[in-house]
Amino acid sequence: AFAEASYDESQYQKKLAEAIGVHYNVVHMKNHDIGRVFSEVIWHAERPLLRAGPAPLFALSGLVRSKDFKVVLTGEGADELFGGYERYRVMALYRHLKKLPPTLRRGCCDALLKALPVHREQRTRLSAVRRLLGIFRETDDAVAYGRFQEVFGAADRESLLSLPPGETPPPAYTDEWARTLRDGSAADLVESFMDLVTIRYLPEDILFKVDIASMMVSLEVRCPLLDHELIEIVASLPREYKVTLRARKRLLAAASSGLVAPEIARRPKRGFGVPLSAWLRQGLRQEVTEMAEHVASWDRTGLLNRAAVKRLAGEHLAGVCDHGFRLWSLLCLRLWY
């Protein structure tokens, strides 16, 4: 549970627990807990982590383990197999927009991006629209998908990194992504992205963070939806059974009809996000300030532009712009160093 209403789902959790007859426990994640918890997570992960999700997962795993449970079942794989991510619907629309002349499409998107104000918070319609326009302007599939994952845009990467003359900043996607999209056996563009998420994002990000957060307290996690026979069956089904322009997780929604209350079954998907932007301005404000003021003391690469880091911190703490994910990634890099 989170104090910030836009991230808190505890009222629905409680309803579901009561409906299926299980005892309801809740972990209240407060902003002053995140720094302490995440330093432990990164110590065990032994690498920088971009997402903040492992911190509340670790707290939740600790609660479960304290009740003497040693093994839990979890729902990882549902979004990947059954088309739960909003990006799948976006790519279904992107597939049609690609039929327009690239110059026209890019020009329209750039004009709209210039006309729209900069978003001050991440979970807003304005931030979603700006991200969509950034995706729709691209002509390369891997670059377009990179827009979903990137924290620093191309201009941000250029200003953040003090690169040698003539050297360009790294792209927001990897060669492996491009190769997976190019060489896969998917029937259409949307299924290609579903394959990419399942092959790359699921094991390298989602399952990794679950494994780290749970094994820190010796809790075994099992993912029944990732049974290889189930994956093979679902992968062989037409994509329309899973995701269309109008709906996601269609097959899973049909299968679970009547098992949960309608207000839960029909809720829009919510990712396991945390209120990073607010936490950075509140409980982690001192850490952000110190990180930005003393870049030279912790940046062992010498590649970070100190002025750019200070600008990001200043704009975010003043509420001028939302750089939550960017500052969080830099904080994690500092913790790992």
mmCIF file with all atom_site columns, N, CA and C in Angstrom, residues 254-309:
data_model
loop_
_atom_site.group_PDB
_atom_site.id
_atom_site.type_symbol
_atom_site.label_atom_id
_atom_site.label_alt_id
_atom_site.label_comp_id
_atom_site.label_asym_id
_atom_site.label_entity_id
_atom_site.label_seq_id
_atom_site.pdbx_PDB_ins_code
_atom_site.Cartn_x
_atom_site.Cartn_y
_atom_site.Cartn_z
_atom_site.occupancy
_atom_site.B_iso_or_equiv
_atom_site.pdbx_formal_charge
_atom_site.auth_seq_id
_atom_site.auth_comp_id
_atom_site.auth_asym_id
_atom_site.auth_atom_id
_atom_site.pdbx_PDB_model_num
ATOM 1   N N  . ALA A 1 254 ? -11.561 -13.763 -20.340 1.00 0.00 ? 254 ALA A N  1
ATOM 2   C CA . ALA A 1 254 ? -12.676 -14.689 -20.550 1.00 0.00 ? 254 ALA A CA 1
ATOM 3   C C  . ALA A 1 254 ? -12.586 -15.884 -19.604 1.00 0.00 ? 254 ALA A C  1
ATOM 4   N N  . ALA A 1 255 ? -11.367 -16.393 -19.415 1.00 0.00 ? 255 ALA A N  1
ATOM 5   C CA . ALA A 1 255 ? -11.175 -17.567 -18.557 1.00 0.00 ? 255 ALA A CA 1
ATOM 6   C C  . ALA A 1 255 ? -11.487 -17.267 -17.099 1.00 0.00 ? 255 ALA A C  1
ATOM 7   N N  . SER A 1 256 ? -11.259 -16.024 -16.677 1.00 0.00 ? 256 SER A N  1
ATOM 8   C CA . SER A 1 256 ? -11.465 -15.679 -15.270 1.00 0.00 ? 256 SER A CA 1
ATOM 9   C C  . SER A 1 256 ? -12.832 -15.047 -15.020 1.00 0.00 ? 256 SER A C  1
ATOM 10  N N  . SER A 1 257 ? -13.679 -14.987 -16.039 1.00 0.00 ? 257 SER A N  1
ATOM 11  C CA . SER A 1 257 ? -15.008 -14.403 -15.885 1.00 0.00 ? 257 SER A CA 1
ATOM 12  C C  . SER A 1 257 ? -15.801 -15.150 -14.817 1.00 0.00 ? 257 SER A C  1
ATOM 13  N N  . GLY A 1 258 ? -16.329 -14.412 -13.862 1.00 0.00 ? 258 GLY A N  1
ATOM 14  C CA . GLY A 1 258 ? -17.109 -15.005 -12.781 1.00 0.00 ? 258 GLY A CA 1
ATOM 15  C C  . GLY A 1 258 ? -16.292 -15.421 -11.585 1.00 0.00 ? 258 GLY A C  1
ATOM 16  N N  . LEU A 1 259 ? -14.962 -15.449 -11.731 1.00 0.00 ? 259 LEU A N  1
ATOM 17  C CA . LEU A 1 259 ? -14.115 -15.849 -10.603 1.00 0.00 ? 259 LEU A CA 1
ATOM 18  C C  . LEU A 1 259 ? -13.795 -14.677 -9.684  1.00 0.00 ? 259 LEU A C  1
ATOM 19  N N  . VAL A 1 260 ? -13.811 -13.468 -10.235 1.00 0.00 ? 260 VAL A N  1
ATOM 20  C CA . VAL A 1 260 ? -13.553 -12.267 -9.436  1.00 0.00 ? 260 VAL A CA 1
ATOM 21  C C  . VAL A 1 260 ? -14.656 -11.253 -9.696  1.00 0.00 ? 260 VAL A C  1
ATOM 22  N N  . ALA A 1 261 ? -14.798 -10.300 -8.782  1.00 0.00 ? 261 ALA A N  1
ATOM 23  C CA . ALA A 1 261 ? -15.846 -9.290  -8.905  1.00 0.00 ? 261 ALA A CA 1
ATOM 24  C C  . ALA A 1 261 ? -15.636 -8.439  -10.160 1.00 0.00 ? 261 ALA A C  1
ATOM 25  N N  . PRO A 1 262 ? -16.729 -7.992  -10.785 1.00 0.00 ? 262 PRO A N  1
ATOM 26  C CA . PRO A 1 262 ? -16.611 -7.196  -12.027 1.00 0.00 ? 262 PRO A CA 1
ATOM 27  C C  . PRO A 1 262 ? -15.758 -5.945  -11.870 1.00 0.00 ? 262 PRO A C  1
ATOM 28  N N  . GLU A 1 263 ? -15.851 -5.264  -10.702 1.00 0.00 ? 263 GLU A N  1
ATOM 29  C CA . GLU A 1 263 ? -15.072 -4.032  -10.539 1.00 0.00 ? 263 GLU A CA 1
ATOM 30  C C  . GLU A 1 263 ? -13.568 -4.297  -10.500 1.00 0.00 ? 263 GLU A C  1
ATOM 31  N N  . ILE A 1 264 ? -13.199 -5.546  -10.190 1.00 0.00 ? 264 ILE A N  1
ATOM 32  C CA . ILE A 1 264 ? -11.783 -5.927  -10.240 1.00 0.00 ? 264 ILE A CA 1
ATOM 33  C C  . ILE A 1 264 ? -11.429 -6.432  -11.629 1.00 0.00 ? 264 ILE A C  1
ATOM 34  N N  . ALA A 1 265 ? -12.270 -7.281  -12.194 1.00 0.00 ? 265 ALA A N  1
ATOM 35  C CA . ALA A 1 265 ? -11.994 -7.867  -13.507 1.00 0.00 ? 265 ALA A CA 1
ATOM 36  C C  . ALA A 1 265 ? -11.924 -6.809  -14.603 1.00 0.00 ? 265 ALA A C  1
ATOM 37  N N  . ARG A 1 266 ? -12.696 -5.737  -14.471 1.00 0.00 ? 266 ARG A N  1
ATOM 38  C CA . ARG A 1 266 ? -12.773 -4.730  -15.534 1.00 0.00 ? 266 ARG A CA 1
ATOM 39  C C  . ARG A 1 266 ? -11.878 -3.526  -15.288 1.00 0.00 ? 266 ARG A C  1
ATOM 40  N N  . ARG A 1 267 ? -11.114 -3.554  -14.221 1.00 0.00 ? 267 ARG A N  1
ATOM 41  C CA . ARG A 1 267 ? -10.214 -2.420  -13.960 1.00 0.00 ? 267 ARG A CA 1
ATOM 42  C C  . ARG A 1 267 ? -9.134  -2.319  -15.025 1.00 0.00 ? 267 ARG A C  1
ATOM 43  N N  . PRO A 1 268 ? -8.720  -1.089  -15.349 1.00 0.00 ? 268 PRO A N  1
ATOM 44  C CA . PRO A 1 268 ? -7.581  -0.944  -16.277 1.00 0.00 ? 268 PRO A CA 1
ATOM 45  C C  . PRO A 1 268 ? -6.328  -1.542  -15.650 1.00 0.00 ? 268 PRO A C  1
ATOM 46  N N  . LYS A 1 269 ? -5.432  -2.020  -16.517 1.00 0.00 ? 269 LYS A N  1
ATOM 47  C CA . LYS A 1 269 ? -4.184  -2.587  -16.011 1.00 0.00 ? 269 LYS A CA 1
ATOM 48  C C  . LYS A 1 269 ? -3.371  -1.524  -15.294 1.00 0.00 ? 269 LYS A C  1
ATOM 49  N N  . ARG A 1 270 ? -2.739  -1.937  -14.190 1.00 0.00 ? 270 ARG A N  1
ATOM 50  C CA . ARG A 1 270 ? -1.824  -1.061  -13.468 1.00 0.00 ? 270 ARG A CA 1
ATOM 51  C C  . ARG A 1 270 ? -0.494  -1.786  -13.314 1.00 0.00 ? 270 ARG A C  1
ATOM 52  N N  . GLY A 1 271 ? 0.570   -1.148  -13.758 1.00 0.00 ? 271 GLY A N  1
ATOM 53  C CA . GLY A 1 271 ? 1.883   -1.725  -13.543 1.00 0.00 ? 271 GLY A CA 1
ATOM 54  C C  . GLY A 1 271 ? 2.269   -1.619  -12.077 1.00 0.00 ? 271 GLY A C  1
ATOM 55  N N  . PHE A 1 272 ? 3.274   -2.395  -11.690 1.00 0.00 ? 272 PHE A N  1
ATOM 56  C CA . PHE A 1 272 ? 3.723   -2.361  -10.286 1.00 0.00 ? 272 PHE A CA 1
ATOM 57  C C  . PHE A 1 272 ? 4.690   -1.187  -10.125 1.00 0.00 ? 272 PHE A C  1
ATOM 58  N N  . GLY A 1 273 ? 4.127   0.008   -10.233 1.00 0.00 ? 273 GLY A N  1
ATOM 59  C CA . GLY A 1 273 ? 4.939   1.216   -10.115 1.00 0.00 ? 273 GLY A CA 1
ATOM 60  C C  . GLY A 1 273 ? 4.960   1.734   -8.694  1.00 0.00 ? 273 GLY A C  1
ATOM 61  N N  . VAL A 1 274 ? 5.910   2.589   -8.424  1.00 0.00 ? 274 VAL A N  1
ATOM 62  C CA . VAL A 1 274 ? 5.992   3.253   -7.117  1.00 0.00 ? 274 VAL A CA 1
ATOM 63  C C  . VAL A 1 274 ? 6.056   4.753   -7.362  1.00 0.00 ? 274 VAL A C  1
ATOM 64  N N  . PRO A 1 275 ? 5.598   5.568   -6.403  1.00 0.00 ? 275 PRO A N  1
ATOM 65  C CA . PRO A 1 275 ? 5.568   7.032   -6.582  1.00 0.00 ? 275 PRO A CA 1
ATOM 66  C C  . PRO A 1 275 ? 6.951   7.665   -6.479  1.00 0.00 ? 275 PRO A C  1
ATOM 67  N N  . LEU A 1 276 ? 7.795   7.345   -7.438  1.00 0.00 ? 276 LEU A N  1
ATOM 68  C CA . LEU A 1 276 ? 9.186   7.790   -7.410  1.00 0.00 ? 276 LEU A CA 1
ATOM 69  C C  . LEU A 1 276 ? 9.325   9.298   -7.333  1.00 0.00 ? 276 LEU A C  1
ATOM 70  N N  . SER A 1 277 ? 8.581   9.995   -8.189  1.00 0.00 ? 277 SER A N  1
ATOM 71  C CA . SER A 1 277 ? 8.764   11.446  -8.285  1.00 0.00 ? 277 SER A CA 1
ATOM 72  C C  . SER A 1 277 ? 8.513   12.133  -6.952  1.00 0.00 ? 277 SER A C  1
ATOM 73  N N  . ALA A 1 278 ? 7.445   11.723  -6.266  1.00 0.00 ? 278 ALA A N  1
ATOM 74  C CA . ALA A 1 278 ? 7.132   12.311  -4.959  1.00 0.00 ? 278 ALA A CA 1
ATOM 75  C C  . ALA A 1 278 ? 8.171   11.917  -3.923  1.00 0.00 ? 278 ALA A C  1
ATOM 76  N N  . TRP A 1 279 ? 8.603   10.664  -3.940  1.00 0.00 ? 279 TRP A N  1
ATOM 77  C CA . TRP A 1 279 ? 9.590   10.199  -2.962  1.00 0.00 ? 279 TRP A CA 1
ATOM 78  C C  . TRP A 1 279 ? 10.913  10.941  -3.098  1.00 0.00 ? 279 TRP A C  1
ATOM 79  N N  . LEU A 1 280 ? 11.304  11.204  -4.350  1.00 0.00 ? 280 LEU A N  1
ATOM 80  C CA . LEU A 1 280 ? 12.573  11.905  -4.571  1.00 0.00 ? 280 LEU A CA 1
ATOM 81  C C  . LEU A 1 280 ? 12.520  13.342  -4.061  1.00 0.00 ? 280 LEU A C  1
ATOM 82  N N  . ARG A 1 281 ? 11.323  13.925  -4.075  1.00 0.00 ? 281 ARG A N  1
ATOM 83  C CA . ARG A 1 281 ? 11.181  15.300  -3.582  1.00 0.00 ? 281 ARG A CA 1
ATOM 84  C C  . ARG A 1 281 ? 10.988  15.340  -2.077  1.00 0.00 ? 281 ARG A C  1
ATOM 85  N N  . GLN A 1 282 ? 10.698  14.173  -1.468  1.00 0.00 ? 282 GLN A N  1
ATOM 86  C CA . GLN A 1 282 ? 10.394  14.151  -0.033  1.00 0.00 ? 282 GLN A CA 1
ATOM 87  C C  . GLN A 1 282 ? 11.452  13.338  0.719   1.00 0.00 ? 282 GLN A C  1
ATOM 88  N N  . GLY A 1 283 ? 11.200  12.049  0.880   1.00 0.00 ? 283 GLY A N  1
ATOM 89  C CA . GLY A 1 283 ? 12.086  11.240  1.704   1.00 0.00 ? 283 GLY A CA 1
ATOM 90  C C  . GLY A 1 283 ? 13.499  11.097  1.176   1.00 0.00 ? 283 GLY A C  1
ATOM 91  N N  . LEU A 1 284 ? 13.683  11.243  -0.143  1.00 0.00 ? 284 LEU A N  1
ATOM 92  C CA . LEU A 1 284 ? 15.013  11.075  -0.738  1.00 0.00 ? 284 LEU A CA 1
ATOM 93  C C  . LEU A 1 284 ? 15.601  12.408  -1.212  1.00 0.00 ? 284 LEU A C  1
ATOM 94  N N  . ARG A 1 285 ? 15.026  13.497  -0.764  1.00 0.00 ? 285 ARG A N  1
ATOM 95  C CA . ARG A 1 285 ? 15.473  14.812  -1.231  1.00 0.00 ? 285 ARG A CA 1
ATOM 96  C C  . ARG A 1 285 ? 16.960  15.058  -0.939  1.00 0.00 ? 285 ARG A C  1
ATOM 97  N N  . GLN A 1 286 ? 17.380  14.688  0.273   1.00 0.00 ? 286 GLN A N  1
ATOM 98  C CA . GLN A 1 286 ? 18.771  14.903  0.655   1.00 0.00 ? 286 GLN A CA 1
ATOM 99  C C  . GLN A 1 286 ? 19.704  14.056  -0.209  1.00 0.00 ? 286 GLN A C  1
ATOM 100 N N  . GLU A 1 287 ? 19.311  12.805  -0.482  1.00 0.00 ? 287 GLU A N  1
ATOM 101 C CA . GLU A 1 287 ? 20.131  11.931  -1.306  1.00 0.00 ? 287 GLU A CA 1
ATOM 102 C C  . GLU A 1 287 ? 20.281  12.475  -2.731  1.00 0.00 ? 287 GLU A C  1
ATOM 103 N N  . VAL A 1 288 ? 19.175  13.011  -3.269  1.00 0.00 ? 288 VAL A N  1
ATOM 104 C CA . VAL A 1 288 ? 19.221  13.588  -4.620  1.00 0.00 ? 288 VAL A CA 1
ATOM 105 C C  . VAL A 1 288 ? 20.169  14.782  -4.661  1.00 0.00 ? 288 VAL A C  1
ATOM 106 N N  . THR A 1 289 ? 20.064  15.648  -3.651  1.00 0.00 ? 289 THR A N  1
ATOM 107 C CA . THR A 1 289 ? 20.912  16.843  -3.590  1.00 0.00 ? 289 THR A CA 1
ATOM 108 C C  . THR A 1 289 ? 22.388  16.464  -3.495  1.00 0.00 ? 289 THR A C  1
ATOM 109 N N  . GLU A 1 290 ? 22.708  15.515  -2.616  1.00 0.00 ? 290 GLU A N  1
ATOM 110 C CA . GLU A 1 290 ? 24.103  15.097  -2.450  1.00 0.00 ? 290 GLU A CA 1
ATOM 111 C C  . GLU A 1 290 ? 24.635  14.419  -3.714  1.00 0.00 ? 290 GLU A C  1
ATOM 112 N N  . MET A 1 291 ? 23.810  13.600  -4.335  1.00 0.00 ? 291 MET A N  1
ATOM 113 C CA . MET A 1 291 ? 24.218  12.918  -5.553  1.00 0.00 ? 291 MET A CA 1
ATOM 114 C C  . MET A 1 291 ? 24.580  13.928  -6.645  1.00 0.00 ? 291 MET A C  1
ATOM 115 N N  . ALA A 1 292 ? 23.764  14.973  -6.789  1.00 0.00 ? 292 ALA A N  1
ATOM 116 C CA . ALA A 1 292 ? 23.992  15.970  -7.831  1.00 0.00 ? 292 ALA A CA 1
ATOM 117 C C  . ALA A 1 292 ? 25.171  16.886  -7.512  1.00 0.00 ? 292 ALA A C  1
ATOM 118 N N  . GLU A 1 293 ? 25.373  17.162  -6.227  1.00 0.00 ? 293 GLU A N  1
ATOM 119 C CA . GLU A 1 293 ? 26.440  18.089  -5.832  1.00 0.00 ? 293 GLU A CA 1
ATOM 120 C C  . GLU A 1 293 ? 27.830  17.447  -5.905  1.00 0.00 ? 293 GLU A C  1
ATOM 121 N N  . HIS A 1 294 ? 27.888  16.136  -5.771  1.00 0.00 ? 294 HIS A N  1
ATOM 122 C CA . HIS A 1 294 ? 29.198  15.476  -5.667  1.00 0.00 ? 294 HIS A CA 1
ATOM 123 C C  . HIS A 1 294 ? 29.383  14.400  -6.731  1.00 0.00 ? 294 HIS A C  1
ATOM 124 N N  . VAL A 1 295 ? 29.016  14.718  -7.968  1.00 0.00 ? 295 VAL A N  1
ATOM 125 C CA . VAL A 1 295 ? 29.122  13.746  -9.058  1.00 0.00 ? 295 VAL A CA 1
ATOM 126 C C  . VAL A 1 295 ? 30.548  13.216  -9.198  1.00 0.00 ? 295 VAL A C  1
ATOM 127 N N  . ALA A 1 296 ? 31.522  14.107  -9.095  1.00 0.00 ? 296 ALA A N  1
ATOM 128 C CA . ALA A 1 296 ? 32.915  13.706  -9.308  1.00 0.00 ? 296 ALA A CA 1
ATOM 129 C C  . ALA A 1 296 ? 33.387  12.670  -8.299  1.00 0.00 ? 296 ALA A C  1
ATOM 130 N N  . SER A 1 297 ? 32.779  12.638  -7.115  1.00 0.00 ? 297 SER A N  1
ATOM 131 C CA . SER A 1 297 ? 33.237  11.725  -6.068  1.00 0.00 ? 297 SER A CA 1
ATOM 132 C C  . SER A 1 297 ? 32.739  10.296  -6.270  1.00 0.00 ? 297 SER A C  1
ATOM 133 N N  . TRP A 1 298 ? 31.679  10.106  -7.069  1.00 0.00 ? 298 TRP A N  1
ATOM 134 C CA . TRP A 1 298 ? 31.157  8.757   -7.235  1.00 0.00 ? 298 TRP A CA 1
ATOM 135 C C  . TRP A 1 298 ? 31.119  8.272   -8.691  1.00 0.00 ? 298 TRP A C  1
ATOM 136 N N  . ASP A 1 299 ? 31.183  9.171   -9.671  1.00 0.00 ? 299 ASP A N  1
ATOM 137 C CA . ASP A 1 299 ? 31.155  8.760   -11.071 1.00 0.00 ? 299 ASP A CA 1
ATOM 138 C C  . ASP A 1 299 ? 32.535  8.287   -11.495 1.00 0.00 ? 299 ASP A C  1
ATOM 139 N N  . ARG A 1 300 ? 32.758  6.987   -11.410 1.00 0.00 ? 300 ARG A N  1
ATOM 140 C CA . ARG A 1 300 ? 34.083  6.438   -11.692 1.00 0.00 ? 300 ARG A CA 1
ATOM 141 C C  . ARG A 1 300 ? 34.391  6.365   -13.184 1.00 0.00 ? 300 ARG A C  1
ATOM 142 N N  . THR A 1 301 ? 33.390  6.582   -14.029 1.00 0.00 ? 301 THR A N  1
ATOM 143 C CA . THR A 1 301 ? 33.659  6.590   -15.469 1.00 0.00 ? 301 THR A CA 1
ATOM 144 C C  . THR A 1 301 ? 34.184  7.943   -15.916 1.00 0.00 ? 301 THR A C  1
ATOM 145 N N  . GLY A 1 302 ? 33.821  8.994   -15.192 1.00 0.00 ? 302 GLY A N  1
ATOM 146 C CA . GLY A 1 302 ? 34.183  10.344  -15.608 1.00 0.00 ? 302 GLY A CA 1
ATOM 147 C C  . GLY A 1 302 ? 33.405  10.816  -16.820 1.00 0.00 ? 302 GLY A C  1
ATOM 148 N N  . LEU A 1 303 ? 32.348  10.095  -17.182 1.00 0.00 ? 303 LEU A N  1
ATOM 149 C CA . LEU A 1 303 ? 31.580  10.424  -18.382 1.00 0.00 ? 303 LEU A CA 1
ATOM 150 C C  . LEU A 1 303 ? 30.397  11.346  -18.121 1.00 0.00 ? 303 LEU A C  1
ATOM 151 N N  . LEU A 1 304 ? 29.957  11.436  -16.863 1.00 0.00 ? 304 LEU A N  1
ATOM 152 C CA . LEU A 1 304 ? 28.758  12.219  -16.578 1.00 0.00 ? 304 LEU A CA 1
ATOM 153 C C  . LEU A 1 304 ? 29.066  13.710  -16.543 1.00 0.00 ? 304 LEU A C  1
ATOM 154 N N  . ASN A 1 305 ? 28.201  14.471  -17.172 1.00 0.00 ? 305 ASN A N  1
ATOM 155 C CA . ASN A 1 305 ? 28.301  15.927  -17.176 1.00 0.00 ? 305 ASN A CA 1
ATOM 156 C C  . ASN A 1 305 ? 27.697  16.455  -15.875 1.00 0.00 ? 305 ASN A C  1
ATOM 157 N N  . ARG A 1 306 ? 28.511  17.017  -15.006 1.00 0.00 ? 306 ARG A N  1
ATOM 158 C CA . ARG A 1 306 ? 28.044  17.455  -13.682 1.00 0.00 ? 306 ARG A CA 1
ATOM 159 C C  . ARG A 1 306 ? 26.936  18.496  -13.794 1.00 0.00 ? 306 ARG A C  1
ATOM 160 N N  . ALA A 1 307 ? 27.088  19.427  -14.721 1.00 0.00 ? 307 ALA A N  1
ATOM 161 C CA . ALA A 1 307 ? 26.090  20.491  -14.869 1.00 0.00 ? 307 ALA A CA 1
ATOM 162 C C  . ALA A 1 307 ? 24.730  19.909  -15.264 1.00 0.00 ? 307 ALA A C  1
ATOM 163 N N  . ALA A 1 308 ? 24.747  18.894  -16.137 1.00 0.00 ? 308 ALA A N  1
ATOM 164 C CA . ALA A 1 308 ? 23.489  18.271  -16.571 1.00 0.00 ? 308 ALA A CA 1
ATOM 165 C C  . ALA A 1 308 ? 22.804  17.558  -15.414 1.00 0.00 ? 308 ALA A C  1
ATOM 166 N N  . VAL A 1 309 ? 23.582  16.861  -14.583 1.00 0.00 ? 309 VAL A N  1
ATOM 167 C CA . VAL A 1 309 ? 23.004  16.175  -13.420 1.00 0.00 ? 309 VAL A CA 1
ATOM 168 C C  . VAL A 1 309 ? 22.405  17.182  -12.444 1.00 0.00 ? 309 VAL A C  1
#
